[in-house]
N, C-alpha and C. Protein backbone atom coordinates (compact mmCIF):
# COMPACT_ATOMS: atom_id res chain seq x y z
N MET A 1 -73.92 56.35 -177.60
CA MET A 1 -74.30 54.98 -177.25
C MET A 1 -75.76 54.77 -177.64
N THR A 2 -76.04 53.67 -178.31
CA THR A 2 -77.42 53.38 -178.71
C THR A 2 -78.21 52.90 -177.50
N LEU A 3 -79.53 52.96 -177.62
CA LEU A 3 -80.39 52.48 -176.55
C LEU A 3 -80.11 51.01 -176.25
N ALA A 4 -79.96 50.20 -177.28
CA ALA A 4 -79.74 48.77 -177.08
C ALA A 4 -78.45 48.51 -176.29
N VAL A 5 -77.41 49.25 -176.59
CA VAL A 5 -76.14 49.07 -175.87
C VAL A 5 -76.29 49.53 -174.43
N GLY A 6 -76.87 50.70 -174.23
CA GLY A 6 -77.09 51.21 -172.87
C GLY A 6 -77.98 50.27 -172.06
N PHE A 7 -79.01 49.75 -172.71
CA PHE A 7 -79.90 48.81 -172.03
C PHE A 7 -79.17 47.53 -171.67
N THR A 8 -78.31 47.07 -172.55
CA THR A 8 -77.53 45.86 -172.28
C THR A 8 -76.64 46.07 -171.06
N VAL A 9 -76.01 47.22 -170.97
CA VAL A 9 -75.17 47.54 -169.80
C VAL A 9 -76.03 47.51 -168.53
N LEU A 10 -77.21 48.11 -168.60
CA LEU A 10 -78.10 48.12 -167.44
C LEU A 10 -78.49 46.70 -167.02
N VAL A 11 -78.87 45.87 -167.97
CA VAL A 11 -79.27 44.49 -167.66
C VAL A 11 -78.08 43.71 -167.10
N LEU A 12 -76.89 43.93 -167.63
CA LEU A 12 -75.70 43.27 -167.08
C LEU A 12 -75.45 43.71 -165.64
N LEU A 13 -75.65 44.98 -165.35
CA LEU A 13 -75.50 45.47 -163.97
C LEU A 13 -76.53 44.82 -163.04
N VAL A 14 -77.76 44.72 -163.51
CA VAL A 14 -78.79 44.04 -162.70
C VAL A 14 -78.42 42.57 -162.53
N GLY A 15 -77.89 41.95 -163.58
CA GLY A 15 -77.44 40.56 -163.47
C GLY A 15 -76.34 40.41 -162.44
N LEU A 16 -75.40 41.35 -162.40
CA LEU A 16 -74.34 41.31 -161.37
C LEU A 16 -74.92 41.49 -159.98
N GLU A 17 -75.94 42.34 -159.88
CA GLU A 17 -76.62 42.52 -158.59
C GLU A 17 -77.25 41.22 -158.15
N ARG A 18 -77.84 40.48 -159.09
CA ARG A 18 -78.45 39.19 -158.77
C ARG A 18 -77.39 38.19 -158.30
N VAL A 19 -76.21 38.22 -158.91
CA VAL A 19 -75.12 37.34 -158.46
C VAL A 19 -74.73 37.70 -157.02
N ALA A 20 -74.66 38.99 -156.74
CA ALA A 20 -74.35 39.42 -155.36
C ALA A 20 -75.42 38.90 -154.39
N GLU A 21 -76.68 38.96 -154.80
CA GLU A 21 -77.77 38.42 -153.96
C GLU A 21 -77.55 36.94 -153.69
N LEU A 22 -77.17 36.19 -154.73
CA LEU A 22 -76.97 34.75 -154.56
C LEU A 22 -75.81 34.45 -153.62
N VAL A 23 -74.78 35.27 -153.64
CA VAL A 23 -73.65 35.09 -152.72
C VAL A 23 -74.14 35.31 -151.28
N VAL A 24 -74.88 36.39 -151.07
CA VAL A 24 -75.42 36.67 -149.73
C VAL A 24 -76.38 35.56 -149.32
N SER A 25 -77.23 35.13 -150.23
CA SER A 25 -78.21 34.08 -149.95
C SER A 25 -77.54 32.78 -149.54
N LYS A 26 -76.51 32.40 -150.27
CA LYS A 26 -75.80 31.15 -149.96
C LYS A 26 -75.16 31.22 -148.57
N ARG A 27 -74.55 32.33 -148.28
CA ARG A 27 -73.93 32.52 -146.95
C ARG A 27 -75.01 32.48 -145.85
N ASN A 28 -76.12 33.15 -146.09
CA ASN A 28 -77.19 33.17 -145.10
C ASN A 28 -77.86 31.80 -144.95
N ALA A 29 -77.96 31.04 -146.04
CA ALA A 29 -78.53 29.70 -145.97
C ALA A 29 -77.66 28.80 -145.09
N ALA A 30 -76.35 28.88 -145.28
CA ALA A 30 -75.43 28.07 -144.46
C ALA A 30 -75.59 28.43 -142.99
N TRP A 31 -75.69 29.72 -142.70
CA TRP A 31 -75.89 30.19 -141.33
C TRP A 31 -77.20 29.64 -140.77
N ALA A 32 -78.29 29.72 -141.57
CA ALA A 32 -79.61 29.26 -141.12
C ALA A 32 -79.62 27.76 -140.87
N PHE A 33 -79.07 26.99 -141.78
CA PHE A 33 -79.06 25.53 -141.62
C PHE A 33 -78.22 25.12 -140.42
N ALA A 34 -77.16 25.85 -140.14
CA ALA A 34 -76.32 25.55 -138.97
C ALA A 34 -77.07 25.79 -137.67
N ARG A 35 -78.13 26.57 -137.72
CA ARG A 35 -78.95 26.87 -136.54
C ARG A 35 -80.30 26.17 -136.56
N GLY A 36 -80.39 25.11 -137.35
CA GLY A 36 -81.61 24.31 -137.40
C GLY A 36 -82.66 24.83 -138.35
N GLY A 37 -82.28 25.70 -139.27
CA GLY A 37 -83.24 26.25 -140.23
C GLY A 37 -83.90 25.16 -141.06
N VAL A 38 -85.17 25.38 -141.36
CA VAL A 38 -85.95 24.42 -142.13
C VAL A 38 -86.39 25.12 -143.42
N GLU A 39 -86.10 24.45 -144.56
CA GLU A 39 -86.47 25.01 -145.85
C GLU A 39 -87.84 24.50 -146.28
N SER A 40 -88.62 25.39 -146.85
CA SER A 40 -89.93 25.05 -147.41
C SER A 40 -89.97 25.50 -148.86
N GLY A 41 -90.83 24.86 -149.64
CA GLY A 41 -91.09 25.31 -151.00
C GLY A 41 -89.97 25.07 -151.98
N GLN A 42 -89.20 24.02 -151.77
CA GLN A 42 -88.09 23.75 -152.68
C GLN A 42 -88.56 23.52 -154.12
N GLY A 43 -89.78 23.06 -154.31
CA GLY A 43 -90.28 22.74 -155.64
C GLY A 43 -90.42 23.94 -156.54
N HIS A 44 -90.78 25.10 -155.99
CA HIS A 44 -90.97 26.28 -156.84
C HIS A 44 -89.68 27.05 -157.08
N TYR A 45 -88.64 26.77 -156.32
CA TYR A 45 -87.40 27.55 -156.42
C TYR A 45 -86.76 27.44 -157.81
N PRO A 46 -86.62 26.24 -158.40
CA PRO A 46 -86.04 26.18 -159.75
C PRO A 46 -86.86 26.96 -160.79
N VAL A 47 -88.17 26.96 -160.61
CA VAL A 47 -89.03 27.73 -161.52
C VAL A 47 -88.72 29.22 -161.38
N MET A 48 -88.52 29.66 -160.15
CA MET A 48 -88.19 31.06 -159.90
C MET A 48 -86.86 31.43 -160.55
N VAL A 49 -85.87 30.57 -160.43
CA VAL A 49 -84.56 30.82 -161.03
C VAL A 49 -84.69 30.93 -162.56
N VAL A 50 -85.41 30.01 -163.16
CA VAL A 50 -85.59 30.02 -164.62
C VAL A 50 -86.36 31.28 -165.04
N LEU A 51 -87.41 31.63 -164.31
CA LEU A 51 -88.21 32.80 -164.65
C LEU A 51 -87.37 34.07 -164.59
N HIS A 52 -86.62 34.23 -163.52
CA HIS A 52 -85.83 35.47 -163.35
C HIS A 52 -84.67 35.54 -164.34
N THR A 53 -84.08 34.41 -164.66
CA THR A 53 -83.03 34.39 -165.67
C THR A 53 -83.63 34.68 -167.05
N GLY A 54 -84.75 34.04 -167.34
CA GLY A 54 -85.44 34.28 -168.60
C GLY A 54 -85.90 35.72 -168.76
N PHE A 55 -86.26 36.33 -167.66
CA PHE A 55 -86.67 37.74 -167.65
C PHE A 55 -85.54 38.64 -168.17
N LEU A 56 -84.35 38.46 -167.62
CA LEU A 56 -83.22 39.29 -168.05
C LEU A 56 -82.86 39.01 -169.51
N LEU A 57 -82.78 37.73 -169.86
CA LEU A 57 -82.43 37.36 -171.23
C LEU A 57 -83.52 37.79 -172.22
N GLY A 58 -84.77 37.60 -171.82
CA GLY A 58 -85.89 37.97 -172.68
C GLY A 58 -85.91 39.45 -172.99
N ALA A 59 -85.63 40.26 -171.98
CA ALA A 59 -85.60 41.72 -172.20
C ALA A 59 -84.50 42.09 -173.19
N LEU A 60 -83.33 41.46 -173.03
CA LEU A 60 -82.22 41.74 -173.95
C LEU A 60 -82.57 41.33 -175.38
N VAL A 61 -83.09 40.13 -175.52
CA VAL A 61 -83.44 39.63 -176.86
C VAL A 61 -84.49 40.53 -177.49
N GLU A 62 -85.50 40.89 -176.72
CA GLU A 62 -86.56 41.73 -177.29
C GLU A 62 -86.02 43.07 -177.76
N VAL A 63 -85.16 43.69 -176.97
CA VAL A 63 -84.62 45.00 -177.36
C VAL A 63 -83.73 44.88 -178.59
N TRP A 64 -82.90 43.85 -178.64
CA TRP A 64 -82.01 43.70 -179.79
C TRP A 64 -82.74 43.25 -181.06
N VAL A 65 -83.81 42.47 -180.91
CA VAL A 65 -84.54 41.99 -182.09
C VAL A 65 -85.56 43.03 -182.57
N ARG A 66 -86.35 43.54 -181.66
CA ARG A 66 -87.40 44.48 -182.06
C ARG A 66 -86.90 45.89 -182.29
N ARG A 67 -85.81 46.27 -181.62
CA ARG A 67 -85.25 47.63 -181.72
C ARG A 67 -86.30 48.71 -181.46
N PRO A 68 -87.00 48.62 -180.33
CA PRO A 68 -88.01 49.63 -180.03
C PRO A 68 -87.37 51.00 -179.77
N GLU A 69 -88.15 52.02 -179.88
CA GLU A 69 -87.69 53.38 -179.61
C GLU A 69 -88.63 54.03 -178.60
N PRO A 70 -88.49 53.65 -177.30
CA PRO A 70 -89.39 54.21 -176.29
C PRO A 70 -89.13 55.71 -176.11
N PRO A 71 -90.16 56.45 -175.76
CA PRO A 71 -89.98 57.90 -175.56
C PRO A 71 -89.07 58.16 -174.34
N GLY A 72 -88.27 59.20 -174.45
CA GLY A 72 -87.33 59.56 -173.38
C GLY A 72 -87.93 59.63 -171.99
N PRO A 73 -89.09 60.30 -171.82
CA PRO A 73 -89.65 60.37 -170.47
C PRO A 73 -89.97 58.98 -169.88
N LEU A 74 -90.40 58.04 -170.74
CA LEU A 74 -90.67 56.68 -170.27
C LEU A 74 -89.36 56.02 -169.83
N VAL A 75 -88.32 56.15 -170.64
CA VAL A 75 -87.03 55.55 -170.32
C VAL A 75 -86.53 56.06 -168.97
N TRP A 76 -86.54 57.36 -168.76
CA TRP A 76 -86.00 57.93 -167.53
C TRP A 76 -86.87 57.62 -166.32
N THR A 77 -88.18 57.60 -166.50
CA THR A 77 -89.08 57.25 -165.39
C THR A 77 -88.88 55.80 -164.99
N MET A 78 -88.82 54.92 -165.97
CA MET A 78 -88.62 53.50 -165.67
C MET A 78 -87.24 53.24 -165.06
N LEU A 79 -86.23 53.96 -165.53
CA LEU A 79 -84.89 53.82 -164.95
C LEU A 79 -84.90 54.24 -163.48
N ALA A 80 -85.60 55.32 -163.18
CA ALA A 80 -85.72 55.76 -161.78
C ALA A 80 -86.41 54.69 -160.93
N LEU A 81 -87.43 54.04 -161.49
CA LEU A 81 -88.12 52.97 -160.76
C LEU A 81 -87.21 51.75 -160.56
N VAL A 82 -86.38 51.44 -161.56
CA VAL A 82 -85.43 50.33 -161.43
C VAL A 82 -84.47 50.62 -160.27
N VAL A 83 -83.94 51.82 -160.24
CA VAL A 83 -83.00 52.20 -159.16
C VAL A 83 -83.72 52.16 -157.81
N ALA A 84 -84.95 52.66 -157.75
CA ALA A 84 -85.71 52.62 -156.50
C ALA A 84 -85.98 51.18 -156.06
N ALA A 85 -86.29 50.30 -157.01
CA ALA A 85 -86.53 48.89 -156.69
C ALA A 85 -85.27 48.25 -156.11
N GLN A 86 -84.11 48.57 -156.69
CA GLN A 86 -82.85 48.03 -156.16
C GLN A 86 -82.61 48.54 -154.74
N GLY A 87 -82.89 49.80 -154.53
CA GLY A 87 -82.75 50.37 -153.18
C GLY A 87 -83.66 49.68 -152.18
N LEU A 88 -84.90 49.46 -152.57
CA LEU A 88 -85.84 48.76 -151.68
C LEU A 88 -85.38 47.33 -151.43
N ARG A 89 -84.92 46.65 -152.46
CA ARG A 89 -84.45 45.27 -152.32
C ARG A 89 -83.31 45.20 -151.30
N TRP A 90 -82.33 46.09 -151.43
CA TRP A 90 -81.18 46.04 -150.50
C TRP A 90 -81.54 46.55 -149.12
N TRP A 91 -82.56 47.38 -149.01
CA TRP A 91 -83.06 47.77 -147.69
C TRP A 91 -83.65 46.54 -147.02
N CYS A 92 -84.40 45.74 -147.78
CA CYS A 92 -84.94 44.48 -147.25
C CYS A 92 -83.82 43.53 -146.82
N ILE A 93 -82.82 43.38 -147.66
CA ILE A 93 -81.72 42.46 -147.37
C ILE A 93 -80.98 42.89 -146.11
N THR A 94 -80.70 44.17 -145.98
CA THR A 94 -79.97 44.62 -144.79
C THR A 94 -80.85 44.58 -143.54
N THR A 95 -82.14 44.85 -143.69
CA THR A 95 -83.04 44.79 -142.54
C THR A 95 -83.17 43.36 -142.02
N LEU A 96 -83.32 42.39 -142.91
CA LEU A 96 -83.45 40.99 -142.49
C LEU A 96 -82.11 40.40 -142.05
N GLY A 97 -81.03 40.98 -142.52
CA GLY A 97 -79.71 40.47 -142.13
C GLY A 97 -79.55 39.01 -142.52
N ARG A 98 -79.09 38.20 -141.58
CA ARG A 98 -78.84 36.78 -141.87
C ARG A 98 -80.12 36.00 -142.15
N GLN A 99 -81.27 36.57 -141.83
CA GLN A 99 -82.53 35.88 -142.10
C GLN A 99 -82.97 36.02 -143.55
N TRP A 100 -82.35 36.93 -144.31
CA TRP A 100 -82.74 37.11 -145.70
C TRP A 100 -82.19 35.97 -146.55
N ASN A 101 -82.99 35.51 -147.50
CA ASN A 101 -82.57 34.45 -148.38
C ASN A 101 -83.44 34.43 -149.62
N THR A 102 -82.91 33.91 -150.71
CA THR A 102 -83.73 33.74 -151.91
C THR A 102 -84.61 32.50 -151.78
N ARG A 103 -84.28 31.66 -150.83
CA ARG A 103 -85.08 30.47 -150.53
C ARG A 103 -85.96 30.78 -149.32
N VAL A 104 -86.87 29.90 -149.00
CA VAL A 104 -87.70 30.08 -147.81
C VAL A 104 -87.11 29.17 -146.73
N ILE A 105 -86.28 29.76 -145.87
CA ILE A 105 -85.63 29.03 -144.78
C ILE A 105 -85.96 29.75 -143.49
N VAL A 106 -86.58 29.04 -142.57
CA VAL A 106 -86.97 29.63 -141.30
C VAL A 106 -86.13 29.00 -140.19
N VAL A 107 -85.50 29.86 -139.40
CA VAL A 107 -84.72 29.41 -138.25
C VAL A 107 -85.64 29.43 -137.03
N PRO A 108 -85.76 28.29 -136.34
CA PRO A 108 -86.61 28.26 -135.15
C PRO A 108 -86.22 29.36 -134.15
N GLY A 109 -87.22 30.07 -133.68
CA GLY A 109 -87.00 31.13 -132.70
C GLY A 109 -86.43 32.40 -133.29
N GLY A 110 -86.35 32.46 -134.62
CA GLY A 110 -85.76 33.63 -135.27
C GLY A 110 -86.60 34.89 -135.13
N GLY A 111 -87.88 34.75 -134.96
CA GLY A 111 -88.75 35.91 -134.81
C GLY A 111 -89.07 36.59 -136.13
N LEU A 112 -90.17 37.28 -136.15
CA LEU A 112 -90.62 38.00 -137.33
C LEU A 112 -90.02 39.41 -137.32
N VAL A 113 -89.44 39.82 -138.41
CA VAL A 113 -88.84 41.15 -138.50
C VAL A 113 -89.94 42.16 -138.81
N THR A 114 -89.96 43.24 -138.03
CA THR A 114 -91.00 44.26 -138.22
C THR A 114 -90.40 45.65 -138.40
N GLY A 115 -89.09 45.73 -138.57
CA GLY A 115 -88.43 47.02 -138.78
C GLY A 115 -88.21 47.30 -140.25
N GLY A 116 -87.49 48.38 -140.52
CA GLY A 116 -87.18 48.75 -141.89
C GLY A 116 -88.42 48.83 -142.74
N PRO A 117 -88.36 48.36 -143.97
CA PRO A 117 -89.53 48.45 -144.84
C PRO A 117 -90.66 47.54 -144.38
N TYR A 118 -90.37 46.57 -143.52
CA TYR A 118 -91.39 45.64 -143.03
C TYR A 118 -92.35 46.31 -142.07
N ARG A 119 -92.03 47.48 -141.59
CA ARG A 119 -92.98 48.20 -140.73
C ARG A 119 -94.09 48.83 -141.57
N PHE A 120 -93.87 48.93 -142.89
CA PHE A 120 -94.86 49.54 -143.77
C PHE A 120 -95.74 48.51 -144.47
N PHE A 121 -95.16 47.36 -144.85
CA PHE A 121 -95.94 46.30 -145.47
C PHE A 121 -95.20 44.98 -145.33
N SER A 122 -95.94 43.88 -145.49
CA SER A 122 -95.44 42.55 -145.18
C SER A 122 -94.35 42.02 -146.11
N HIS A 123 -94.43 42.30 -147.37
CA HIS A 123 -93.51 41.68 -148.34
C HIS A 123 -92.88 42.73 -149.26
N PRO A 124 -92.08 43.63 -148.69
CA PRO A 124 -91.51 44.70 -149.52
C PRO A 124 -90.55 44.19 -150.61
N ASN A 125 -89.88 43.08 -150.38
CA ASN A 125 -88.97 42.57 -151.40
C ASN A 125 -89.74 42.18 -152.66
N TYR A 126 -90.95 41.66 -152.48
CA TYR A 126 -91.76 41.27 -153.64
C TYR A 126 -92.29 42.51 -154.36
N VAL A 127 -92.49 43.60 -153.62
CA VAL A 127 -92.85 44.86 -154.27
C VAL A 127 -91.71 45.28 -155.20
N ALA A 128 -90.48 45.16 -154.70
CA ALA A 128 -89.31 45.50 -155.52
C ALA A 128 -89.26 44.63 -156.77
N VAL A 129 -89.53 43.34 -156.63
CA VAL A 129 -89.51 42.42 -157.77
C VAL A 129 -90.58 42.80 -158.79
N VAL A 130 -91.76 43.12 -158.32
CA VAL A 130 -92.87 43.48 -159.23
C VAL A 130 -92.55 44.78 -159.97
N VAL A 131 -92.05 45.77 -159.23
CA VAL A 131 -91.72 47.05 -159.87
C VAL A 131 -90.61 46.86 -160.89
N GLU A 132 -89.57 46.13 -160.51
CA GLU A 132 -88.47 45.87 -161.44
C GLU A 132 -88.95 45.08 -162.67
N GLY A 133 -89.87 44.15 -162.45
CA GLY A 133 -90.38 43.33 -163.55
C GLY A 133 -91.09 44.12 -164.62
N VAL A 134 -91.67 45.23 -164.24
CA VAL A 134 -92.31 46.12 -165.21
C VAL A 134 -91.30 47.14 -165.73
N ALA A 135 -90.59 47.77 -164.79
CA ALA A 135 -89.76 48.93 -165.15
C ALA A 135 -88.51 48.57 -165.95
N LEU A 136 -87.80 47.52 -165.57
CA LEU A 136 -86.54 47.22 -166.27
C LEU A 136 -86.74 46.99 -167.77
N PRO A 137 -87.66 46.13 -168.16
CA PRO A 137 -87.84 45.95 -169.62
C PRO A 137 -88.29 47.23 -170.32
N LEU A 138 -89.12 48.04 -169.64
CA LEU A 138 -89.65 49.24 -170.28
C LEU A 138 -88.57 50.31 -170.47
N VAL A 139 -87.47 50.24 -169.71
CA VAL A 139 -86.35 51.15 -169.97
C VAL A 139 -85.90 50.99 -171.43
N GLY A 140 -85.92 49.77 -171.91
CA GLY A 140 -85.54 49.50 -173.29
C GLY A 140 -86.70 49.38 -174.25
N GLY A 141 -87.91 49.59 -173.76
CA GLY A 141 -89.08 49.46 -174.61
C GLY A 141 -89.53 48.03 -174.83
N ALA A 142 -89.08 47.12 -173.97
CA ALA A 142 -89.41 45.70 -174.10
C ALA A 142 -90.73 45.40 -173.38
N TRP A 143 -91.81 45.89 -173.95
CA TRP A 143 -93.11 45.75 -173.30
C TRP A 143 -93.60 44.30 -173.29
N ILE A 144 -93.22 43.50 -174.25
CA ILE A 144 -93.66 42.10 -174.28
C ILE A 144 -93.05 41.35 -173.09
N THR A 145 -91.76 41.57 -172.86
CA THR A 145 -91.10 40.94 -171.71
C THR A 145 -91.74 41.40 -170.41
N ALA A 146 -92.02 42.70 -170.30
CA ALA A 146 -92.65 43.23 -169.09
C ALA A 146 -93.99 42.54 -168.83
N LEU A 147 -94.78 42.39 -169.88
CA LEU A 147 -96.10 41.78 -169.75
C LEU A 147 -96.00 40.29 -169.40
N VAL A 148 -95.18 39.56 -170.15
CA VAL A 148 -95.06 38.12 -169.91
C VAL A 148 -94.50 37.84 -168.52
N PHE A 149 -93.44 38.57 -168.14
CA PHE A 149 -92.86 38.35 -166.81
C PHE A 149 -93.87 38.69 -165.72
N THR A 150 -94.60 39.77 -165.88
CA THR A 150 -95.57 40.17 -164.85
C THR A 150 -96.63 39.10 -164.63
N VAL A 151 -97.15 38.54 -165.70
CA VAL A 151 -98.18 37.49 -165.59
C VAL A 151 -97.60 36.23 -164.95
N LEU A 152 -96.44 35.78 -165.45
CA LEU A 152 -95.84 34.56 -164.90
C LEU A 152 -95.38 34.78 -163.45
N ASN A 153 -94.84 35.95 -163.16
CA ASN A 153 -94.39 36.25 -161.81
C ASN A 153 -95.57 36.32 -160.84
N ALA A 154 -96.70 36.81 -161.29
CA ALA A 154 -97.89 36.85 -160.43
C ALA A 154 -98.29 35.43 -160.00
N ALA A 155 -98.25 34.51 -160.95
CA ALA A 155 -98.55 33.10 -160.62
C ALA A 155 -97.52 32.54 -159.66
N LEU A 156 -96.25 32.81 -159.91
CA LEU A 156 -95.19 32.32 -159.03
C LEU A 156 -95.30 32.93 -157.64
N LEU A 157 -95.57 34.22 -157.57
CA LEU A 157 -95.69 34.88 -156.26
C LEU A 157 -96.88 34.35 -155.46
N THR A 158 -97.92 33.94 -156.14
CA THR A 158 -99.06 33.33 -155.44
C THR A 158 -98.61 32.09 -154.70
N VAL A 159 -97.82 31.26 -155.36
CA VAL A 159 -97.28 30.05 -154.73
C VAL A 159 -96.29 30.43 -153.64
N ARG A 160 -95.38 31.31 -153.95
CA ARG A 160 -94.31 31.70 -153.02
C ARG A 160 -94.89 32.29 -151.74
N LEU A 161 -95.86 33.16 -151.86
CA LEU A 161 -96.44 33.79 -150.67
C LEU A 161 -97.16 32.77 -149.79
N ARG A 162 -97.83 31.81 -150.40
CA ARG A 162 -98.47 30.74 -149.60
C ARG A 162 -97.42 29.95 -148.84
N VAL A 163 -96.35 29.56 -149.52
CA VAL A 163 -95.27 28.79 -148.89
C VAL A 163 -94.66 29.59 -147.75
N GLU A 164 -94.36 30.83 -148.01
CA GLU A 164 -93.72 31.68 -147.00
C GLU A 164 -94.63 31.91 -145.80
N THR A 165 -95.90 32.16 -146.06
CA THR A 165 -96.85 32.41 -144.97
C THR A 165 -96.98 31.18 -144.08
N ARG A 166 -97.09 29.99 -144.71
CA ARG A 166 -97.17 28.75 -143.93
C ARG A 166 -95.91 28.50 -143.12
N ALA A 167 -94.76 28.73 -143.73
CA ALA A 167 -93.48 28.49 -143.05
C ALA A 167 -93.33 29.42 -141.86
N LEU A 168 -93.68 30.69 -142.03
CA LEU A 168 -93.56 31.63 -140.92
C LEU A 168 -94.59 31.34 -139.83
N ALA A 169 -95.77 30.87 -140.20
CA ALA A 169 -96.80 30.54 -139.21
C ALA A 169 -96.37 29.35 -138.35
N ARG A 170 -95.65 28.40 -138.96
CA ARG A 170 -95.16 27.23 -138.21
C ARG A 170 -94.05 27.61 -137.25
N ALA A 171 -93.32 28.67 -137.57
CA ALA A 171 -92.17 29.05 -136.75
C ALA A 171 -92.61 29.69 -135.50
């Protein structure tokens, strides 16, 4: 199997994981809204969807067009980081339970979660996103995608963290 084919399989698996996240998110959003949940930051959400979709597509296009040949140790190290990021992401999702969402929805009286990875730092899911944003493209040698996504994601996370912090402070 060529690197490009293996990388495509990996990106498709990550894409399926993202679909699973959206299913969980939609279910949790319905639960939150039924309990008086209030959504904040709707304006940045479509940008986030486009950025994350573009990230996966951009990595694929770059690998198939440029045909990079990253060194084996880089590929395996980055693959390990991708797997670790997925593990951290799902640890966040299971720790937050019904409070987890891809949107910023706060249920009145829901309380701040301080267990699981949240006992170590405030925004572990965003750590997973940042690590994945660098590591996934580099598995295939797509350094341009890694760089562009990292810069754009940093700007988006600046907005997202402000929205989330304000929403949680109001709750």
